[in-house]
mmCIF file of C-alpha atoms in Angstrom:
data_model
loop_
_atom_site.group_PDB
_atom_site.id
_atom_site.type_symbol
_atom_site.label_atom_id
_atom_site.label_comp_id
_atom_site.label_asym_id
_atom_site.label_seq_id
_atom_site.Cartn_x
_atom_site.Cartn_y
_atom_site.Cartn_z
ATOM 1 C CA MET A 1 205.320 65.127 101.650
ATOM 2 C CA ARG A 2 203.382 62.640 100.487
ATOM 3 C CA ARG A 3 203.519 60.569 103.747
ATOM 4 C CA LYS A 4 202.300 64.066 105.438
ATOM 5 C CA SER A 5 199.184 63.914 101.939
ATOM 6 C CA GLN A 6 198.563 59.930 102.168
ATOM 7 C CA MET A 7 197.203 61.371 106.319
ATOM 8 C CA ARG A 8 194.974 64.033 105.024
ATOM 9 C CA ASP A 9 193.320 62.272 102.662
ATOM 10 C CA ILE A 10 193.331 59.154 105.024
ATOM 11 C CA ALA A 11 191.567 61.563 108.451
ATOM 12 C CA THR A 12 188.680 62.825 105.504
ATOM 13 C CA PRO A 13 187.695 60.333 103.649
ATOM 14 C CA PRO A 14 185.878 61.247 100.613
ATOM 15 C CA GLY A 15 182.412 59.619 101.543
ATOM 16 C CA ALA A 16 183.074 61.810 104.784
ATOM 17 C CA LYS A 17 183.306 64.949 103.429
ATOM 18 C CA ARG A 18 180.477 64.307 100.582
ATOM 19 C CA LYS A 19 178.509 63.290 104.350
ATOM 20 C CA SER A 20 179.395 67.043 105.217
ATOM 21 C CA GLU A 21 178.128 69.079 103.251
ATOM 22 C CA ALA A 22 174.387 67.072 102.280
ATOM 23 C CA ASP A 23 173.930 67.666 106.069
ATOM 24 C CA GLN A 24 174.938 71.473 106.100
ATOM 25 C CA HIS A 25 172.393 71.549 102.453
ATOM 26 C CA ARG A 26 170.480 70.026 104.681
ATOM 27 C CA ARG A 27 170.424 72.507 107.046
ATOM 28 C CA ILE A 28 169.739 75.002 104.854
ATOM 29 C CA LEU A 29 166.855 73.420 103.620
ATOM 30 C CA ALA A 30 165.410 73.210 106.818
ATOM 31 C CA SER A 31 166.125 76.912 107.594
ATOM 32 C CA ILE A 32 164.143 77.880 104.253
ATOM 33 C CA LEU A 33 161.035 75.377 105.026
ATOM 34 C CA VAL A 34 160.614 76.852 108.334
ATOM 35 C CA ILE A 35 160.892 80.487 107.340
ATOM 36 C CA LEU A 36 158.639 79.405 104.716
ATOM 37 C CA VAL A 37 155.917 77.992 106.739
ATOM 38 C CA LEU A 38 156.169 80.264 109.891
ATOM 39 C CA THR A 39 154.742 83.519 106.179
ATOM 40 C CA LEU A 40 152.135 81.074 104.968
ATOM 41 C CA ASP A 41 151.229 80.422 108.620
ATOM 42 C CA GLN A 42 151.240 84.480 109.150
ATOM 43 C CA THR A 43 149.222 85.097 105.965
ATOM 44 C CA ALA A 44 146.959 82.910 106.734
ATOM 45 C CA PHE A 45 146.661 84.185 110.286
ATOM 46 C CA SER A 46 146.228 88.319 108.612
ATOM 47 C CA ALA A 47 143.984 86.607 105.585
ATOM 48 C CA GLU A 48 141.662 84.851 108.367
ATOM 49 C CA HIS A 49 140.421 87.966 110.358
ATOM 50 C CA MET A 50 140.847 90.403 108.316
ATOM 51 C CA TYR A 51 137.000 91.662 108.306
ATOM 52 C CA LYS A 52 135.171 92.829 105.441
ATOM 53 C CA ILE A 53 132.240 95.297 105.400
ATOM 54 C CA ARG A 54 129.612 97.325 103.258
ATOM 55 C CA ILE A 55 128.137 100.501 104.785
ATOM 56 C CA GLY A 56 125.097 102.076 102.616
ATOM 57 C CA PHE A 57 125.789 106.324 102.872
ATOM 58 C CA PRO A 58 122.978 108.740 100.844
ATOM 59 C CA SER A 59 125.310 111.233 100.326
ATOM 60 C CA LEU A 60 128.355 112.938 101.808
ATOM 61 C CA ALA A 61 127.247 114.680 104.588
ATOM 62 C CA PHE A 62 128.810 115.955 107.834
ATOM 63 C CA SER A 63 127.466 113.799 110.577
ATOM 64 C CA TYR A 64 129.457 110.827 108.844
ATOM 65 C CA MET A 65 132.578 112.302 109.906
ATOM 66 C CA PRO A 66 133.118 109.782 112.171
ATOM 67 C CA PHE A 67 132.864 106.849 109.150
ATOM 68 C CA TYR A 68 134.967 108.972 107.009
ATOM 69 C CA VAL A 69 138.230 108.976 109.519
ATOM 70 C CA ALA A 70 137.713 105.269 110.402
ATOM 71 C CA GLN A 71 138.514 105.010 107.024
ATOM 72 C CA GLU A 72 140.568 107.459 106.136
ATOM 73 C CA GLN A 73 142.956 107.499 108.795
ATOM 74 C CA GLY A 74 143.343 103.870 108.964
ATOM 75 C CA ILE A 75 141.439 103.239 112.876
ATOM 76 C CA TYR A 76 139.588 100.342 110.790
ATOM 77 C CA LYS A 77 143.194 98.546 109.740
ATOM 78 C CA LYS A 78 143.671 99.045 113.640
ATOM 79 C CA TYR A 79 141.351 96.533 113.763
ATOM 80 C CA ASN A 80 141.613 94.617 110.228
ATOM 81 C CA ILE A 81 138.938 96.017 108.889
ATOM 82 C CA ASP A 82 138.233 96.449 105.507
ATOM 83 C CA SER A 83 135.185 99.222 104.536
ATOM 84 C CA GLU A 84 133.741 99.789 101.644
ATOM 85 C CA TYR A 85 131.011 102.227 101.245
ATOM 86 C CA ILE A 86 127.866 102.349 99.522
ATOM 87 C CA GLN A 87 125.875 105.369 98.166
ATOM 88 C CA MET A 88 122.620 104.358 98.192
ATOM 89 C CA GLY A 89 119.067 106.025 99.213
ATOM 90 C CA THR A 90 117.737 106.185 103.196
ATOM 91 C CA THR A 91 114.999 104.276 102.072
ATOM 92 C CA ILE A 92 116.616 101.359 100.603
ATOM 93 C CA GLN A 93 118.768 100.455 103.475
ATOM 94 C CA PRO A 94 117.273 98.659 106.095
ATOM 95 C CA GLN A 95 115.966 95.808 103.264
ATOM 96 C CA ALA A 96 120.014 95.551 101.972
ATOM 97 C CA VAL A 97 120.921 95.128 104.986
ATOM 98 C CA VAL A 98 118.458 92.399 105.873
ATOM 99 C CA ALA A 99 119.404 91.319 102.348
ATOM 100 C CA GLY A 100 122.715 90.827 103.577
ATOM 101 C CA ASN A 101 123.426 93.082 99.821
ATOM 102 C CA ILE A 102 125.162 95.941 102.771
ATOM 103 C CA ASN A 103 126.308 95.137 106.551
ATOM 104 C CA TYR A 104 125.127 98.274 108.348
ATOM 105 C CA PHE A 105 124.075 101.430 107.191
ATOM 106 C CA THR A 106 124.030 105.174 109.470
ATOM 107 C CA SER A 107 120.654 106.270 110.036
ATOM 108 C CA VAL A 108 118.975 105.797 113.303
ATOM 109 C CA SER A 109 115.056 107.246 112.642
ATOM 110 C CA ALA A 110 115.037 105.094 109.342
ATOM 111 C CA GLY A 111 116.513 102.149 111.874
ATOM 112 C CA ILE A 112 113.535 102.423 114.040
ATOM 113 C CA SER A 113 111.073 102.910 111.518
ATOM 114 C CA ALA A 114 111.974 99.883 109.689
ATOM 115 C CA ALA A 115 112.078 97.955 113.298
ATOM 116 C CA VAL A 116 108.498 99.130 113.920
ATOM 117 C CA ALA A 117 107.655 97.387 110.962
ATOM 118 C CA GLY A 118 108.822 94.731 111.437
ATOM 119 C CA LEU A 119 111.923 94.184 109.986
ATOM 120 C CA PRO A 120 114.204 92.666 111.982
ATOM 121 C CA LEU A 121 117.026 95.698 112.548
ATOM 122 C CA VAL A 122 119.404 96.079 115.711
ATOM 123 C CA ILE A 123 121.029 100.148 116.582
ATOM 124 C CA VAL A 124 124.529 99.131 118.037
ATOM 125 C CA ILE A 125 125.533 102.706 118.164
ATOM 126 C CA SER A 126 123.760 105.934 118.372
ATOM 127 C CA PHE A 127 126.384 108.827 118.282
ATOM 128 C CA CYS A 128 123.519 111.740 118.254
ATOM 129 C CA ASP A 129 121.847 113.320 120.813
ATOM 130 C CA SER A 130 119.938 115.486 118.583
ATOM 131 C CA SER A 131 120.210 116.861 114.851
ATOM 132 C CA PRO A 132 120.894 120.495 113.113
ATOM 133 C CA TRP A 133 118.777 120.133 110.533
ATOM 134 C CA VAL A 134 118.470 123.889 109.195
ATOM 135 C CA LEU A 135 115.609 124.845 106.596
ATOM 136 C CA VAL A 136 117.327 126.825 104.378
ATOM 137 C CA THR A 137 115.445 130.160 101.352
ATOM 138 C CA ASN A 138 116.167 131.707 98.565
ATOM 139 C CA LYS A 139 116.562 135.721 99.510
ATOM 140 C CA ASP A 140 112.512 135.849 98.610
ATOM 141 C CA ILE A 141 111.273 133.983 101.653
ATOM 142 C CA ASN A 142 110.745 136.395 104.647
ATOM 143 C CA ARG A 143 107.282 134.356 106.622
ATOM 144 C CA PRO A 144 106.461 130.467 106.246
ATOM 145 C CA GLN A 145 103.223 131.449 103.603
ATOM 146 C CA ASP A 146 105.803 132.641 101.101
ATOM 147 C CA LEU A 147 106.897 128.760 101.297
ATOM 148 C CA ILE A 148 102.636 127.878 100.584
ATOM 149 C CA GLY A 149 102.840 127.159 96.355
ATOM 150 C CA LYS A 150 106.739 126.704 95.863
ATOM 151 C CA THR A 151 108.843 123.605 96.136
ATOM 152 C CA VAL A 152 111.007 122.356 98.640
ATOM 153 C CA ALA A 153 113.977 119.821 98.437
ATOM 154 C CA LEU A 154 113.539 117.224 100.823
ATOM 155 C CA SER A 155 116.540 114.121 101.307
ATOM 156 C CA GLY A 156 113.023 111.728 100.867
ATOM 157 C CA VAL A 157 109.576 110.713 102.357
ATOM 158 C CA ARG A 158 110.299 109.469 105.540
ATOM 159 C CA THR A 159 113.383 111.110 106.775
ATOM 160 C CA SER A 160 114.755 112.707 109.131
ATOM 161 C CA PRO A 161 114.513 116.085 107.166
ATOM 162 C CA TYR A 162 110.755 114.722 105.760
ATOM 163 C CA TYR A 163 109.957 115.030 109.132
ATOM 164 C CA PHE A 164 110.875 117.947 110.601
ATOM 165 C CA PHE A 165 109.627 119.352 107.772
ATOM 166 C CA GLN A 166 106.639 118.293 108.397
ATOM 167 C CA ALA A 167 107.024 119.733 111.754
ATOM 168 C CA PHE A 168 107.809 123.283 110.890
ATOM 169 C CA LEU A 169 104.389 123.103 108.428
ATOM 170 C CA LYS A 170 102.406 122.521 111.561
ATOM 171 C CA LYS A 171 103.599 125.093 113.856
ATOM 172 C CA SER A 172 103.081 127.282 111.243
ATOM 173 C CA GLU A 173 100.220 126.612 110.723
ATOM 174 C CA ILE A 174 100.434 125.134 106.927
ATOM 175 C CA ASN A 175 98.784 122.579 105.249
ATOM 176 C CA GLU A 176 101.065 120.311 103.632
ATOM 177 C CA LYS A 177 99.314 119.783 100.988
ATOM 178 C CA GLU A 178 99.584 123.433 100.235
ATOM 179 C CA VAL A 179 103.158 122.669 99.759
ATOM 180 C CA SER A 180 105.259 120.981 97.503
ATOM 181 C CA THR A 181 108.655 118.602 97.625
ATOM 182 C CA ILE A 182 110.860 116.485 95.574
ATOM 183 C CA ASN A 183 113.166 113.680 97.143
ATOM 184 C CA THR A 184 117.065 114.289 96.227
ATOM 185 C CA GLY A 185 118.040 111.010 97.926
ATOM 186 C CA GLY A 186 120.909 112.829 100.089
ATOM 187 C CA THR A 187 121.956 116.458 101.873
ATOM 188 C CA ALA A 188 124.634 117.229 99.188
ATOM 189 C CA ASP A 189 121.475 116.574 96.110
ATOM 190 C CA SER A 190 119.095 118.447 98.201
ATOM 191 C CA PHE A 191 121.947 121.166 98.139
ATOM 192 C CA ARG A 192 122.616 121.388 94.795
ATOM 193 C CA ALA A 193 118.538 121.348 93.869
ATOM 194 C CA LEU A 194 118.654 124.727 95.550
ATOM 195 C CA THR A 195 121.569 126.434 94.748
ATOM 196 C CA SER A 196 120.554 125.396 90.774
ATOM 197 C CA ASN A 197 116.930 126.842 91.815
ATOM 198 C CA ARG A 198 114.963 124.489 91.096
ATOM 199 C CA VAL A 199 113.842 124.489 94.649
ATOM 200 C CA VAL A 200 112.810 127.927 96.570
ATOM 201 C CA ALA A 201 113.798 126.504 100.275
ATOM 202 C CA THR A 202 115.676 122.896 101.578
ATOM 203 C CA VAL A 203 116.930 120.952 105.186
ATOM 204 C CA LEU A 204 120.332 120.732 105.266
ATOM 205 C CA THR A 205 122.600 120.457 108.544
ATOM 206 C CA PRO A 206 126.442 121.794 108.502
ATOM 207 C CA PRO A 207 128.608 123.256 105.964
ATOM 208 C CA PHE A 208 125.973 123.298 102.799
ATOM 209 C CA ASP A 209 124.222 125.427 105.225
ATOM 210 C CA ASP A 210 126.866 128.315 105.635
ATOM 211 C CA LYS A 211 128.176 127.518 101.911
ATOM 212 C CA ALA A 212 124.603 128.388 101.239
ATOM 213 C CA VAL A 213 124.669 131.182 102.514
ATOM 214 C CA SER A 214 127.851 132.622 101.256
ATOM 215 C CA LEU A 215 126.042 132.058 98.086
ATOM 216 C CA GLY A 216 123.174 134.800 98.975
ATOM 217 C CA TYR A 217 120.916 132.013 99.770
ATOM 218 C CA LYS A 218 119.707 132.385 104.029
ATOM 219 C CA LYS A 219 119.101 130.277 106.972
ATOM 220 C CA PHE A 220 115.233 130.723 107.880
ATOM 221 C CA MET A 221 115.189 128.247 110.701
ATOM 222 C CA GLN A 222 116.541 125.889 113.222
ATOM 223 C CA LEU A 223 114.786 122.743 113.048
ATOM 224 C CA GLY A 224 115.892 120.582 115.442
ATOM 225 C CA GLU A 225 113.963 121.241 118.368
ATOM 226 C CA LEU A 226 110.892 120.813 116.558
ATOM 227 C CA ALA A 227 110.750 117.487 116.960
ATOM 228 C CA ASP A 228 112.281 114.016 118.802
ATOM 229 C CA ILE A 229 114.126 112.434 115.862
ATOM 230 C CA PRO A 230 117.330 110.544 116.473
ATOM 231 C CA TYR A 231 120.729 111.220 114.340
ATOM 232 C CA VAL A 232 123.839 109.845 113.155
ATOM 233 C CA GLY A 233 124.487 105.992 114.508
ATOM 234 C CA LEU A 234 125.173 102.167 112.971
ATOM 235 C CA ILE A 235 122.595 99.657 112.566
ATOM 236 C CA THR A 236 122.014 96.299 110.981
ATOM 237 C CA SER A 237 120.868 93.443 111.611
ATOM 238 C CA GLN A 238 120.000 90.292 113.864
ATOM 239 C CA ASN A 239 121.225 87.744 111.361
ATOM 240 C CA GLU A 240 125.135 90.246 111.635
ATOM 241 C CA ILE A 241 125.088 90.153 114.730
ATOM 242 C CA LYS A 242 124.566 86.653 114.992
ATOM 243 C CA ASN A 243 126.595 84.756 112.346
ATOM 244 C CA ASN A 244 129.917 87.814 112.582
ATOM 245 C CA ARG A 245 129.504 89.667 116.328
ATOM 246 C CA GLU A 246 133.183 90.328 116.443
ATOM 247 C CA SER A 247 132.881 91.090 113.066
ATOM 248 C CA VAL A 248 130.467 94.204 114.607
ATOM 249 C CA ARG A 249 132.557 94.836 117.908
ATOM 250 C CA ARG A 250 135.475 95.119 115.815
ATOM 251 C CA THR A 251 133.501 97.747 113.658
ATOM 252 C CA VAL A 252 131.988 99.486 116.576
ATOM 253 C CA ALA A 253 135.258 99.947 118.750
ATOM 254 C CA ALA A 254 136.650 101.188 115.388
ATOM 255 C CA VAL A 255 133.470 103.736 115.119
ATOM 256 C CA MET A 256 133.905 105.086 118.372
ATOM 257 C CA ASP A 257 137.480 105.425 118.510
ATOM 258 C CA SER A 258 137.175 107.393 115.141
ATOM 259 C CA LEU A 259 134.709 109.492 117.426
ATOM 260 C CA GLY A 260 137.790 110.183 120.343
ATOM 261 C CA TRP A 261 140.000 110.502 116.566
ATOM 262 C CA LEU A 262 138.329 113.085 115.962
ATOM 263 C CA ARG A 263 137.767 114.893 119.431
ATOM 264 C CA ALA A 264 141.777 115.078 120.691
ATOM 265 C CA ASN A 265 142.012 115.936 116.265
ATOM 266 C CA ARG A 266 140.789 119.951 115.998
ATOM 267 C CA ALA A 267 142.775 121.478 113.634
ATOM 268 C CA GLU A 268 142.904 117.414 111.033
ATOM 269 C CA SER A 269 139.367 117.405 111.184
ATOM 270 C CA VAL A 270 138.828 121.235 109.728
ATOM 271 C CA LYS A 271 141.214 120.085 107.354
ATOM 272 C CA MET A 272 139.338 117.312 106.765
ATOM 273 C CA ILE A 273 135.780 119.156 106.092
ATOM 274 C CA VAL A 274 138.216 121.424 104.363
ATOM 275 C CA ASP A 275 139.209 119.079 101.329
ATOM 276 C CA LYS A 276 135.930 116.873 101.791
ATOM 277 C CA PHE A 277 133.262 119.884 101.815
ATOM 278 C CA LYS A 278 134.918 122.042 99.895
ATOM 279 C CA VAL A 279 134.195 124.850 102.317
ATOM 280 C CA ASN A 280 137.010 127.461 103.126
ATOM 281 C CA GLN A 281 137.803 127.726 106.813
ATOM 282 C CA SER A 282 135.787 129.241 108.827
ATOM 283 C CA GLU A 283 132.896 127.119 106.902
ATOM 284 C CA ALA A 284 134.681 124.225 108.461
ATOM 285 C CA GLU A 285 135.794 125.662 111.806
ATOM 286 C CA ASN A 286 132.002 126.322 112.713
ATOM 287 C CA THR A 287 130.929 122.575 111.049
ATOM 288 C CA TYR A 288 133.223 120.785 113.761
ATOM 289 C CA THR A 289 132.209 123.025 116.359
ATOM 290 C CA THR A 290 128.499 121.909 115.999
ATOM 291 C CA LEU A 291 130.080 117.895 115.291
ATOM 292 C CA ILE A 292 130.940 118.101 118.471
ATOM 293 C CA LYS A 293 128.412 119.658 120.319
ATOM 294 C CA LEU A 294 126.199 116.604 118.902
ATOM 295 C CA LEU A 295 128.116 113.741 119.836
ATOM 296 C CA ASN A 296 127.890 112.046 123.128
ATOM 297 C CA LYS A 297 130.203 110.429 125.511
ATOM 298 C CA ASP A 298 129.014 106.940 125.001
ATOM 299 C CA GLY A 299 127.122 105.953 122.042
ATOM 300 C CA ARG A 300 123.817 105.116 123.764
ATOM 301 C CA LEU A 301 120.586 106.093 121.883
ATOM 302 C CA ASN A 302 119.189 108.519 124.238
ATOM 303 C CA LEU A 303 115.579 106.570 125.275
ATOM 304 C CA LYS A 304 113.946 109.729 125.044
ATOM 305 C CA VAL A 305 114.006 110.974 121.991
ATOM 306 C CA ALA A 306 113.785 107.631 120.920
ATOM 307 C CA ARG A 307 110.035 107.442 122.004
ATOM 308 C CA GLY A 308 109.068 110.743 120.651
ATOM 309 C CA TYR A 309 110.176 109.709 117.496
ATOM 310 C CA ILE A 310 107.586 106.771 117.868
ATOM 311 C CA ASP A 311 105.500 109.179 118.938
ATOM 312 C CA ILE A 312 105.661 110.874 116.159
ATOM 313 C CA LEU A 313 105.535 107.492 113.694
ATOM 314 C CA ARG A 314 102.244 106.575 115.502
ATOM 315 C CA GLN A 315 100.843 109.551 114.094
ATOM 316 C CA GLU A 316 100.896 108.260 110.178
ATOM 317 C CA ARG A 317 100.814 103.981 110.374
ATOM 318 C CA PRO A 318 99.686 101.538 113.127
ATOM 319 C CA VAL A 319 103.221 101.271 115.754
ATOM 320 C CA PRO A 320 102.392 97.504 117.543
ATOM 321 C CA ALA A 321 101.066 98.011 121.122
ATOM 322 C CA ASP A 322 104.053 95.998 122.667
ATOM 323 C CA PHE A 323 107.116 97.353 120.628
ATOM 324 C CA ASP A 324 109.329 97.584 122.801
ATOM 325 C CA ILE A 325 112.747 99.610 121.854
ATOM 326 C CA GLN A 326 114.812 97.951 124.123
ATOM 327 C CA LYS A 327 114.348 95.302 121.887
ATOM 328 C CA ALA A 328 116.155 97.289 118.729
ATOM 329 C CA VAL A 329 118.965 97.679 119.995
ATOM 330 C CA ASP A 330 122.262 96.285 121.680
ATOM 331 C CA PHE A 331 124.936 98.095 122.949
ATOM 332 C CA SER A 332 126.488 95.118 125.005
ATOM 333 C CA MET A 333 129.565 95.957 122.006
ATOM 334 C CA LEU A 334 130.532 99.132 123.215
ATOM 335 C CA PRO A 335 133.796 100.163 124.676
ATOM 336 C CA PRO A 336 133.750 101.508 128.803
ATOM 337 C CA VAL A 337 133.392 105.062 128.767
ATOM 338 C CA ARG A 338 136.765 106.482 129.980
#
């Protein structure tokens, strides 16, 4: 028995046994290090390709549904975009983009107006070819002249509601000085100004127009056909495109994907409208129908509408004779039309 034991000890000497255990420990440690390196590489890759963007909005509005969808349905995340929405007045958004405080804003008309003034801005999406603005009044306003001496709420000077209301006054042969206006900063605030009886009328979009009707107000006139005014899209700076083109490309792709999602998901879109705007099912259905009718197929600016808007601007300020709207657009990052 002793001889067999000695033979086993000779076959596996203590030093070799310790070496075998050390090799095993090294292999385990090497495996752990490989896993750790792979994990760190993956984390670094994700961080490197996460693009942070900030978009300015004046207030809650149905026309921004593509942006709400992109954020709430995870479409931005699909493109490794971390989005933040900042509430600010339309009139200060162009300067905020140029200064780098935000990356984008959404009013195409404000973008054109600022570009005419010389700001280095670029329209990268324009997904509506017409506007759904409606003049909504209290029940005592029965004809345009009833507004004389009264106060009307508008989102702001040189905003779409401002220009549409100016077109309405001109059509009605009313001097603009005969009607007082207040600037609210956005559609939702204009709605509150009307329903709190601070004003007798305002210019709204769905679903606020239907919601106002349910509260006893009335749609006095559709204004969208009175003037050529671009509506909603995505505007950024020349500097953003130059220095962060991949971020811009991904953002454009995400917003265009959200337009497709809206078209393909009626029931979910209507539910979003109900929840976000606190309207009933019928009002939300009407709003969804209006929105889908407004959306174009390719995300490009209608140049006829843009030039009509520039003609409106010429009536109130000098516009450089050599101003070319096509120098203020860049649709090269839009996906192909399906």
